[in-house]
PDB file of C-alpha atoms in Angstrom:
ATOM      1  CA  MET E   1      83.804  99.234  90.169  1.00  0.00           C
ATOM      2  CA  ASP E   2      84.898  98.391  86.792  1.00  0.00           C
ATOM      3  CA  SER E   3      85.584 101.654  85.730  1.00  0.00           C
ATOM      4  CA  PHE E   4      87.972 101.914  89.363  1.00  0.00           C
ATOM      5  CA  THR E   5      89.636  98.808  88.055  1.00  0.00           C
ATOM      6  CA  SER E   6      90.205 100.305  84.155  1.00  0.00           C
ATOM      7  CA  LEU E   7      91.890 103.342  86.059  1.00  0.00           C
ATOM      8  CA  VAL E   8      94.027 101.408  88.216  1.00  0.00           C
ATOM      9  CA  LEU E   9      95.338  99.231  85.327  1.00  0.00           C
ATOM     10  CA  GLU E  10      95.342 102.115  82.916  1.00  0.00           C
ATOM     11  CA  ALA E  11      97.862 104.429  85.564  1.00  0.00           C
ATOM     12  CA  GLU E  12     100.046 101.130  85.990  1.00  0.00           C
ATOM     13  CA  SER E  13     100.741 101.002  82.390  1.00  0.00           C
ATOM     14  CA  ASN E  14     100.971 104.330  81.986  1.00  0.00           C
ATOM     15  CA  PHE E  15     103.692 104.920  84.584  1.00  0.00           C
ATOM     16  CA  LEU E  16     105.695 101.725  83.018  1.00  0.00           C
ATOM     17  CA  GLN E  17     105.439 103.505  79.027  1.00  0.00           C
ATOM     18  CA  ALA E  18     106.407 107.065  80.392  1.00  0.00           C
ATOM     19  CA  ASN E  19     109.267 105.746  82.404  1.00  0.00           C
ATOM     20  CA  PRO E  20     111.115 102.962  80.409  1.00  0.00           C
ATOM     21  CA  ASP E  21     113.912 103.606  82.171  1.00  0.00           C
ATOM     22  CA  GLU E  22     112.797 103.599  85.465  1.00  0.00           C
ATOM     23  CA  PRO E  23     113.198 100.213  87.286  1.00  0.00           C
ATOM     24  CA  ALA E  24     110.030  98.688  88.324  1.00  0.00           C
ATOM     25  CA  VAL E  25     109.750  98.482  92.019  1.00  0.00           C
ATOM     26  CA  PRO E  26     108.537  94.827  92.514  1.00  0.00           C
ATOM     27  CA  LEU E  27     106.346  93.757  95.173  1.00  0.00           C
ATOM     28  CA  GLU E  28     107.547  92.021  98.394  1.00  0.00           C
ATOM     29  CA  GLU E  29     104.892  89.122  97.341  1.00  0.00           C
ATOM     30  CA  PRO E  30     101.458  89.428  95.478  1.00  0.00           C
ATOM     31  CA  ILE E  31      98.209  89.739  97.590  1.00  0.00           C
ATOM     32  CA  ARG E  32      96.797  86.174  98.806  1.00  0.00           C
ATOM     33  CA  VAL E  33      92.992  85.929  99.428  1.00  0.00           C
ATOM     34  CA  ALA E  34      91.273  83.452 100.912  1.00  0.00           C
ATOM     35  CA  LEU E  35      87.640  83.380 100.122  1.00  0.00           C
ATOM     36  CA  ILE E  36      85.689  81.140 102.026  1.00  0.00           C
ATOM     37  CA  ASP E  37      82.225  80.771 100.616  1.00  0.00           C
ATOM     38  CA  ASP E  38      80.074  78.596  98.374  1.00  0.00           C
ATOM     39  CA  GLY E  39      82.382  77.750  95.478  1.00  0.00           C
ATOM     40  CA  ILE E  40      82.904  79.503  92.037  1.00  0.00           C
ATOM     41  CA  ASP E  41      81.841  79.492  88.148  1.00  0.00           C
ATOM     42  CA  ILE E  42      84.978  79.141  86.592  1.00  0.00           C
ATOM     43  CA  THR E  43      82.608  79.354  83.447  1.00  0.00           C
ATOM     44  CA  ARG E  44      82.261  83.265  84.028  1.00  0.00           C
ATOM     45  CA  LEU E  45      85.140  84.417  86.302  1.00  0.00           C
ATOM     46  CA  LYS E  46      87.771  86.420  83.799  1.00  0.00           C
ATOM     47  CA  HIS E  47      90.584  85.966  86.069  1.00  0.00           C
ATOM     48  CA  LYS E  48      92.394  82.934  86.742  1.00  0.00           C
ATOM     49  CA  HIS E  49      92.424  82.000  90.439  1.00  0.00           C
ATOM     50  CA  ASN E  50      95.313  79.704  92.096  1.00  0.00           C
ATOM     51  CA  LYS E  51      94.269  77.159  93.956  1.00  0.00           C
ATOM     52  CA  GLU E  52      90.992  75.875  95.259  1.00  0.00           C
ATOM     53  CA  GLN E  53      89.504  72.875  97.378  1.00  0.00           C
ATOM     54  CA  SER E  54      86.147  71.821  98.737  1.00  0.00           C
ATOM     55  CA  PHE E  55      84.817  70.924 101.934  1.00  0.00           C
ATOM     56  CA  CYS E  56      81.580  69.298 101.209  1.00  0.00           C
ATOM     57  CA  ASN E  57      81.342  66.385 102.196  1.00  0.00           C
ATOM     58  CA  ARG E  58      77.597  65.851 101.038  1.00  0.00           C
ATOM     59  CA  ASP E  59      76.683  61.938  99.787  1.00  0.00           C
ATOM     60  CA  GLY E  60      75.820  61.900  96.171  1.00  0.00           C
ATOM     61  CA  ASN E  61      75.532  65.592  95.521  1.00  0.00           C
ATOM     62  CA  VAL E  62      79.469  66.645  96.127  1.00  0.00           C
ATOM     63  CA  ALA E  63      79.715  69.597  94.054  1.00  0.00           C
ATOM     64  CA  PRO E  64      83.078  70.223  93.275  1.00  0.00           C
ATOM     65  CA  TYR E  65      84.650  74.077  93.785  1.00  0.00           C
ATOM     66  CA  TYR E  66      83.557  75.561  90.593  1.00  0.00           C
ATOM     67  CA  ILE E  67      80.038  74.946  90.979  1.00  0.00           C
ATOM     68  CA  SER E  68      78.921  77.747  93.204  1.00  0.00           C
ATOM     69  CA  SER E  69      76.171  76.401  95.291  1.00  0.00           C
ATOM     70  CA  PHE E  70      73.811  79.824  95.352  1.00  0.00           C
ATOM     71  CA  GLY E  71      75.961  81.798  93.420  1.00  0.00           C
ATOM     72  CA  HIS E  72      77.183  84.270  96.152  1.00  0.00           C
ATOM     73  CA  GLY E  73      80.596  82.958  95.831  1.00  0.00           C
ATOM     74  CA  PRO E  74      81.158  84.061  92.137  1.00  0.00           C
ATOM     75  CA  ALA E  75      80.041  87.494  92.650  1.00  0.00           C
ATOM     76  CA  MET E  76      82.312  88.022  95.750  1.00  0.00           C
ATOM     77  CA  ALA E  77      85.057  86.483  94.007  1.00  0.00           C
ATOM     78  CA  SER E  78      84.319  88.858  91.055  1.00  0.00           C
ATOM     79  CA  GLN E  79      84.413  91.967  93.540  1.00  0.00           C
ATOM     80  CA  ILE E  80      87.315  90.936  94.745  1.00  0.00           C
ATOM     81  CA  TYR E  81      89.059  91.089  91.774  1.00  0.00           C
ATOM     82  CA  ARG E  82      87.762  94.481  90.843  1.00  0.00           C
ATOM     83  CA  ILE E  83      88.915  96.030  93.553  1.00  0.00           C
ATOM     84  CA  CYS E  84      92.634  94.226  93.227  1.00  0.00           C
ATOM     85  CA  PRO E  85      92.984  93.337  90.160  1.00  0.00           C
ATOM     86  CA  ARG E  86      96.140  91.585  90.581  1.00  0.00           C
ATOM     87  CA  ALA E  87      95.108  89.131  93.554  1.00  0.00           C
ATOM     88  CA  GLN E  88      96.191  85.542  93.799  1.00  0.00           C
ATOM     89  CA  LEU E  89      92.459  84.290  94.745  1.00  0.00           C
ATOM     90  CA  TYR E  90      92.438  80.739  96.917  1.00  0.00           C
ATOM     91  CA  VAL E  91      88.862  79.357  96.705  1.00  0.00           C
ATOM     92  CA  LEU E  92      87.763  76.983  99.603  1.00  0.00           C
ATOM     93  CA  LYS E  93      84.082  75.993  99.703  1.00  0.00           C
ATOM     94  CA  LEU E  94      82.108  75.776 102.322  1.00  0.00           C
ATOM     95  CA  ASP E  95      79.780  72.271 103.057  1.00  0.00           C
ATOM     96  CA  ASP E  96      76.396  74.233 102.738  1.00  0.00           C
ATOM     97  CA  HIS E  97      72.605  73.015 102.091  1.00  0.00           C
ATOM     98  CA  LEU E  98      69.479  74.744 102.479  1.00  0.00           C
ATOM     99  CA  HIS E  99      67.064  74.142 105.241  1.00  0.00           C
ATOM    100  CA  GLY E 100      63.564  75.993 105.608  1.00  0.00           C
ATOM    101  CA  GLY E 101      64.243  78.270 102.935  1.00  0.00           C
ATOM    102  CA  LYS E 102      67.659  79.661 103.954  1.00  0.00           C
ATOM    103  CA  ARG E 103      71.170  78.817 103.673  1.00  0.00           C
ATOM    104  CA  GLN E 104      73.033  76.852 106.777  1.00  0.00           C
ATOM    105  CA  ILE E 105      76.723  76.121 106.441  1.00  0.00           C
ATOM    106  CA  GLU E 106      78.467  73.913 108.514  1.00  0.00           C
ATOM    107  CA  PRO E 107      80.513  74.949 111.143  1.00  0.00           C
ATOM    108  CA  LEU E 108      82.936  72.222 111.180  1.00  0.00           C
ATOM    109  CA  SER E 109      83.651  73.018 107.112  1.00  0.00           C
ATOM    110  CA  ALA E 110      84.491  76.706 108.217  1.00  0.00           C
ATOM    111  CA  ALA E 111      87.077  75.984 110.346  1.00  0.00           C
ATOM    112  CA  GLN E 112      88.602  73.359 107.941  1.00  0.00           C
ATOM    113  CA  ALA E 113      88.310  76.012 105.283  1.00  0.00           C
ATOM    114  CA  ILE E 114      90.454  78.545 107.858  1.00  0.00           C
ATOM    115  CA  CYS E 115      93.134  76.353 108.616  1.00  0.00           C
ATOM    116  CA  GLU E 116      93.693  75.871 104.744  1.00  0.00           C
ATOM    117  CA  ALA E 117      93.893  79.594 104.223  1.00  0.00           C
ATOM    118  CA  VAL E 118      96.000  79.875 107.173  1.00  0.00           C
ATOM    119  CA  ALA E 119      98.371  77.149 105.593  1.00  0.00           C
ATOM    120  CA  LYS E 120      98.320  78.574 102.617  1.00  0.00           C
ATOM    121  CA  ASP E 121      99.954  81.863 104.130  1.00  0.00           C
ATOM    122  CA  VAL E 122      97.032  84.055 102.720  1.00  0.00           C
ATOM    123  CA  HIS E 123      97.311  87.823 104.104  1.00  0.00           C
ATOM    124  CA  ILE E 124      92.908  88.444 103.754  1.00  0.00           C
ATOM    125  CA  ILE E 125      90.434  85.900 104.291  1.00  0.00           C
ATOM    126  CA  SER E 126      86.753  86.674 103.042  1.00  0.00           C
ATOM    127  CA  MET E 127      84.082  85.130 105.067  1.00  0.00           C
ATOM    128  CA  PRO E 128      81.204  86.873 103.612  1.00  0.00           C
ATOM    129  CA  TRP E 129      78.845  85.029 105.733  1.00  0.00           C
ATOM    130  CA  THR E 130      77.885  84.497 109.285  1.00  0.00           C
ATOM    131  CA  ILE E 131      76.724  81.722 111.036  1.00  0.00           C
ATOM    132  CA  PRO E 132      74.920  81.235 114.720  1.00  0.00           C
ATOM    133  CA  ARG E 133      76.868  80.310 117.670  1.00  0.00           C
ATOM    134  CA  PRO E 134      77.775  76.138 117.370  1.00  0.00           C
ATOM    135  CA  ASP E 135      75.608  74.467 120.018  1.00  0.00           C
ATOM    136  CA  ASP E 136      77.849  72.011 120.504  1.00  0.00           C
ATOM    137  CA  SER E 137      80.850  72.904 122.509  1.00  0.00           C
ATOM    138  CA  ARG E 138      83.491  70.694 120.489  1.00  0.00           C
ATOM    139  CA  THR E 139      82.366  72.306 117.549  1.00  0.00           C
ATOM    140  CA  ARG E 140      82.638  75.908 118.840  1.00  0.00           C
ATOM    141  CA  GLU E 141      86.142  75.098 120.665  1.00  0.00           C
ATOM    142  CA  ILE E 142      87.415  73.806 116.904  1.00  0.00           C
ATOM    143  CA  LEU E 143      85.753  77.177 114.697  1.00  0.00           C
ATOM    144  CA  GLU E 144      87.454  79.130 117.606  1.00  0.00           C
ATOM    145  CA  ALA E 145      91.011  77.683 117.669  1.00  0.00           C
ATOM    146  CA  ALA E 146      91.029  77.988 113.772  1.00  0.00           C
ATOM    147  CA  ILE E 147      89.631  81.749 113.940  1.00  0.00           C
ATOM    148  CA  SER E 148      92.559  81.954 116.432  1.00  0.00           C
ATOM    149  CA  GLU E 149      94.819  80.674 114.491  1.00  0.00           C
ATOM    150  CA  ALA E 150      94.370  83.349 111.808  1.00  0.00           C
ATOM    151  CA  ARG E 151      94.087  86.181 114.306  1.00  0.00           C
ATOM    152  CA  GLN E 152      97.814  85.002 115.337  1.00  0.00           C
ATOM    153  CA  LYS E 153      98.934  84.863 112.389  1.00  0.00           C
ATOM    154  CA  LYS E 154      97.593  88.798 111.476  1.00  0.00           C
ATOM    155  CA  ILE E 155      95.589  87.501 108.874  1.00  0.00           C
ATOM    156  CA  LEU E 156      93.752  90.252 108.011  1.00  0.00           C
ATOM    157  CA  MET E 157      89.696  88.964 108.573  1.00  0.00           C
ATOM    158  CA  PHE E 158      86.845  90.161 107.011  1.00  0.00           C
ATOM    159  CA  CYS E 159      82.820  88.747 107.633  1.00  0.00           C
ATOM    160  CA  SER E 160      79.453  89.770 106.922  1.00  0.00           C
ATOM    161  CA  ALA E 161      77.088  91.046 109.736  1.00  0.00           C
ATOM    162  CA  SER E 162      74.387  88.952 110.287  1.00  0.00           C
ATOM    163  CA  ASP E 163      70.670  90.109 108.936  1.00  0.00           C
ATOM    164  CA  GLY E 164      68.465  89.154 111.954  1.00  0.00           C
ATOM    165  CA  GLY E 165      67.560  92.833 113.083  1.00  0.00           C
ATOM    166  CA  PRO E 166      69.091  95.352 115.790  1.00  0.00           C
ATOM    167  CA  ILE E 167      69.863  92.862 118.330  1.00  0.00           C
ATOM    168  CA  GLU E 168      73.097  91.487 119.731  1.00  0.00           C
ATOM    169  CA  ASP E 169      75.001  89.843 117.262  1.00  0.00           C
ATOM    170  CA  THR E 170      76.417  86.557 118.611  1.00  0.00           C
ATOM    171  CA  GLY E 171      77.339  85.334 115.604  1.00  0.00           C
ATOM    172  CA  PHE E 172      80.629  83.439 114.073  1.00  0.00           C
ATOM    173  CA  PRO E 173      83.332  84.444 112.794  1.00  0.00           C
ATOM    174  CA  TRP E 174      82.801  87.735 114.587  1.00  0.00           C
ATOM    175  CA  ALA E 175      82.067  86.640 117.998  1.00  0.00           C
ATOM    176  CA  ALA E 176      85.343  84.795 118.110  1.00  0.00           C
ATOM    177  CA  ALA E 177      87.602  87.397 117.598  1.00  0.00           C
ATOM    178  CA  LYS E 178      85.287  90.950 118.162  1.00  0.00           C
ATOM    179  CA  SER E 179      88.457  92.952 117.891  1.00  0.00           C
ATOM    180  CA  ASN E 180      90.324  91.714 115.101  1.00  0.00           C
ATOM    181  CA  ILE E 181      87.721  90.905 112.782  1.00  0.00           C
ATOM    182  CA  PHE E 182      86.525  93.625 109.915  1.00  0.00           C
ATOM    183  CA  ARG E 183      82.266  93.136 110.014  1.00  0.00           C
ATOM    184  CA  ILE E 184      80.669  94.599 107.046  1.00  0.00           C
ATOM    185  CA  GLY E 185      77.119  95.431 107.420  1.00  0.00           C
ATOM    186  CA  ALA E 186      74.560  96.729 105.176  1.00  0.00           C
ATOM    187  CA  ALA E 187      73.795 100.587 104.263  1.00  0.00           C
ATOM    188  CA  THR E 188      71.181 102.272 102.773  1.00  0.00           C
ATOM    189  CA  ASP E 189      72.020 104.785 100.055  1.00  0.00           C
ATOM    190  CA  LYS E 190      72.119 107.500 102.899  1.00  0.00           C
ATOM    191  CA  GLY E 191      74.694 105.687 104.291  1.00  0.00           C
ATOM    192  CA  MET E 192      72.771 104.663 107.368  1.00  0.00           C
ATOM    193  CA  ALA E 193      72.640 101.199 109.097  1.00  0.00           C
ATOM    194  CA  ASN E 194      70.167  99.012 106.966  1.00  0.00           C
ATOM    195  CA  PRO E 195      67.507  98.186 109.452  1.00  0.00           C
ATOM    196  CA  ASP E 196      68.391  94.472 109.131  1.00  0.00           C
ATOM    197  CA  VAL E 197      71.424  94.409 110.205  1.00  0.00           C
ATOM    198  CA  GLY E 198      72.467  92.736 113.163  1.00  0.00           C
ATOM    199  CA  THR E 199      73.630  94.604 116.137  1.00  0.00           C
ATOM    200  CA  THR E 200      72.803  96.784 119.007  1.00  0.00           C
ATOM    201  CA  GLU E 201      76.206  99.288 118.995  1.00  0.00           C
ATOM    202  CA  GLU E 202      76.080 101.359 116.575  1.00  0.00           C
ATOM    203  CA  SER E 203      79.517 102.566 117.544  1.00  0.00           C
ATOM    204  CA  ASP E 204      80.463  98.915 116.057  1.00  0.00           C
ATOM    205  CA  HIS E 205      79.749  99.828 112.173  1.00  0.00           C
ATOM    206  CA  LYS E 206      80.554 103.123 110.433  1.00  0.00           C
ATOM    207  CA  TYR E 207      78.602 103.203 107.167  1.00  0.00           C
ATOM    208  CA  LEU E 208      79.560 104.869 104.440  1.00  0.00           C
ATOM    209  CA  GLU E 209      78.811 106.326 101.114  1.00  0.00           C
ATOM    210  CA  VAL E 210      81.503 104.176  99.429  1.00  0.00           C
ATOM    211  CA  TRP E 211      80.290 104.326  95.966  1.00  0.00           C
ATOM    212  CA  THR E 212      79.673 108.059  96.399  1.00  0.00           C
ATOM    213  CA  ILE E 213      83.300 108.543  97.231  1.00  0.00           C
ATOM    214  CA  PHE E 214      84.232 105.997  94.233  1.00  0.00           C
ATOM    215  CA  GLU E 215      82.148 107.736  91.864  1.00  0.00           C
ATOM    216  CA  GLU E 216      83.380 111.606  92.960  1.00  0.00           C
ATOM    217  CA  TYR E 217      86.559 110.702  92.458  1.00  0.00           C
ATOM    218  CA  ILE E 218      85.881 108.538  88.891  1.00  0.00           C
ATOM    219  CA  SER E 219      84.045 111.326  87.526  1.00  0.00           C
ATOM    220  CA  ASN E 220      87.176 114.143  88.227  1.00  0.00           C
ATOM    221  CA  MET E 221      89.539 111.559  87.257  1.00  0.00           C
ATOM    222  CA  SER E 222      92.751 113.289  85.027  1.00  0.00           C
ATOM    223  CA  HIS E 223      94.531 111.000  82.460  1.00  0.00           C
ATOM    224  CA  THR E 224      98.003 112.442  83.107  1.00  0.00           C
ATOM    225  CA  THR E 225      99.340 109.400  84.707  1.00  0.00           C
ATOM    226  CA  ASP E 226     101.282 111.827  87.751  1.00  0.00           C
ATOM    227  CA  GLU E 227      97.876 112.977  88.701  1.00  0.00           C
ATOM    228  CA  MET E 228      96.051 109.922  88.212  1.00  0.00           C
ATOM    229  CA  ILE E 229      98.477 107.968  90.460  1.00  0.00           C
ATOM    230  CA  ASP E 230      98.235 110.875  93.115  1.00  0.00           C
ATOM    231  CA  GLN E 231      94.413 111.002  92.721  1.00  0.00           C
ATOM    232  CA  ILE E 232      94.251 106.956  93.173  1.00  0.00           C
ATOM    233  CA  ALA E 233      96.785 107.503  96.532  1.00  0.00           C
ATOM    234  CA  ASN E 234      94.492 110.485  97.879  1.00  0.00           C
ATOM    235  CA  LEU E 235      91.488 107.848  96.934  1.00  0.00           C
ATOM    236  CA  GLY E 236      92.720 105.179  99.569  1.00  0.00           C
ATOM    237  CA  ASP E 237      93.705 107.908 102.034  1.00  0.00           C
ATOM    238  CA  GLU E 238      89.926 109.134 102.080  1.00  0.00           C
ATOM    239  CA  LEU E 239      88.207 105.997 102.299  1.00  0.00           C
ATOM    240  CA  CYS E 240      90.686 104.823 105.115  1.00  0.00           C
ATOM    241  CA  ARG E 241      89.803 107.532 106.927  1.00  0.00           C
ATOM    242  CA  ASN E 242      86.200 107.138 106.539  1.00  0.00           C
ATOM    243  CA  ILE E 243      86.354 103.260 107.703  1.00  0.00           C
TER     244      ILE E 243
END
């Protein structure tokens, strides 16, 4: 992934150097991504993020956004910047804790974070987790309303598939907007669904060997500007056709 990021930035730099008189085509606006997870580690993150907010409400143990609870958020932030180095990242920290040796997320904090992401007018909401369907009807309605608001704003939403095995997945946020959330499940190196992924609908997931596609393009990537731009465009096209 680091190689892919370098290629994208190198192609951009080469194009500007090779065409000094060509007016730059400015983006209408930068890509804004809300990362709703367990915080980040600002001492290790190479890129500057834009906004942050914590929704942790633990008495006597309130960790700020820049202290990750479990180390998952920093890994996700790094991956986001690797794919889109120019992204503006908004870090929204969930209220989470350990229970029975497993990470538990408070649904209301998830709803608050989603609402905050919508208020920030982001283009993408990354929710790399899944939680059980809230038993409390009021809590469930609040979370469903937050997800619905993001859907109505046409924000691209990504979440994780559950790891409960091949059973019907009723976890949130996916279950609240099945046709409007990209649900990402683990895959084997053969491009098959990981046995732990919680779904009984094979058609719901399309697994592909993403890294194999990246590796093939990177190993054959030209170093001339025009050819690099064409190859990167072709790479994006192939990935889209396989998703």
